[in-house]
Amino acid sequence: MKKTFLLAAAAGVLFAAPAMAQSAHLTATFGEVRLSAGFTPDPYRVNMTAGGHINGAQLPGSCIGNIADAPDFEVNYEAGSLPLVFRTLSSADTTLIINGPDGRWYCDDDSYGDGDAMVRFSNPKSGIYDIWVGVLGSNTASATLEITETP
């Protein structure tokens, strides 16, 4: 009887734990690419449906926007001496949430102009960049992710 109680209590603790607001280990919804410094075409563009049902504010840092569970796109980048810049283009108000190769979270809203986001890595590291394009004010919207080495 004690074993049954302990197992039930342990299961309750496992299910009561808060869920993370992202799952970087999941396959990216709109694909992935391997890019090396000096890549062409520049900018590299990906059309997607941005947003989702998860509040990006649950992540560390000052992230905002509705995002999906899985990353929208994944970039495996081989760094050089150039900066690496991620930008959004959309008629909706979009945000960017990026889990960098260092495991840190990078977020932005509106740095690229009228409702578009931009995250710039001046000295990027080689590795995996998991990218979520979020939406403010609605659950989803059409968007384009641009990846460039030109500011």
Tab-separated table of N, CA and C in Angstrom, residues 19 37 46 53 58 78 94 105-106 116 118 139 151:
chain	number	residue	atom	x	y	z
A	19	ALA	N	4.799	23.352	-17.684
A	19	ALA	CA	5.311	23.018	-19.017
A	19	ALA	C	6.150	24.169	-19.547
A	37	ALA	N	29.142	31.470	-43.306
A	37	ALA	CA	29.415	32.891	-43.510
A	37	ALA	C	29.678	33.157	-44.987
A	46	VAL	N	12.349	32.729	-45.865
A	46	VAL	CA	11.462	31.599	-45.588
A	46	VAL	C	10.066	32.153	-45.338
A	53	HIS	N	-0.298	29.094	-30.104
A	53	HIS	CA	-1.162	29.196	-28.922
A	53	HIS	C	-0.390	29.373	-27.615
A	58	GLN	N	6.438	33.422	-21.319
A	58	GLN	CA	6.783	32.375	-20.367
A	58	GLN	C	8.267	32.011	-20.445
A	78	GLU	N	27.581	28.231	-39.723
A	78	GLU	CA	29.036	28.200	-39.569
A	78	GLU	C	29.511	29.642	-39.626
A	94	THR	N	4.747	41.303	-35.638
A	94	THR	CA	5.483	40.062	-35.353
A	94	THR	C	6.598	40.295	-34.342
A	105	TRP	N	18.345	32.856	-24.696
A	105	TRP	CA	17.176	33.318	-25.431
A	105	TRP	C	17.372	34.765	-25.860
A	106	TYR	N	17.055	35.050	-27.126
A	106	TYR	CA	17.162	36.386	-27.690
A	106	TYR	C	15.788	36.746	-28.250
A	116	ASP	N	7.665	44.930	-37.347
A	116	ASP	CA	8.556	43.819	-37.676
A	116	ASP	C	9.706	43.759	-36.672
A	118	MET	N	13.687	42.275	-35.310
A	118	MET	CA	15.034	41.990	-35.788
A	118	MET	C	15.923	41.618	-34.598
A	139	ASN	N	-3.548	34.916	-33.105
A	139	ASN	CA	-2.834	33.646	-32.946
A	139	ASN	C	-1.869	33.351	-34.077
A	151	PRO	N	23.508	44.351	-42.478
A	151	PRO	CA	22.658	45.043	-41.496
A	151	PRO	C	21.425	45.675	-42.117
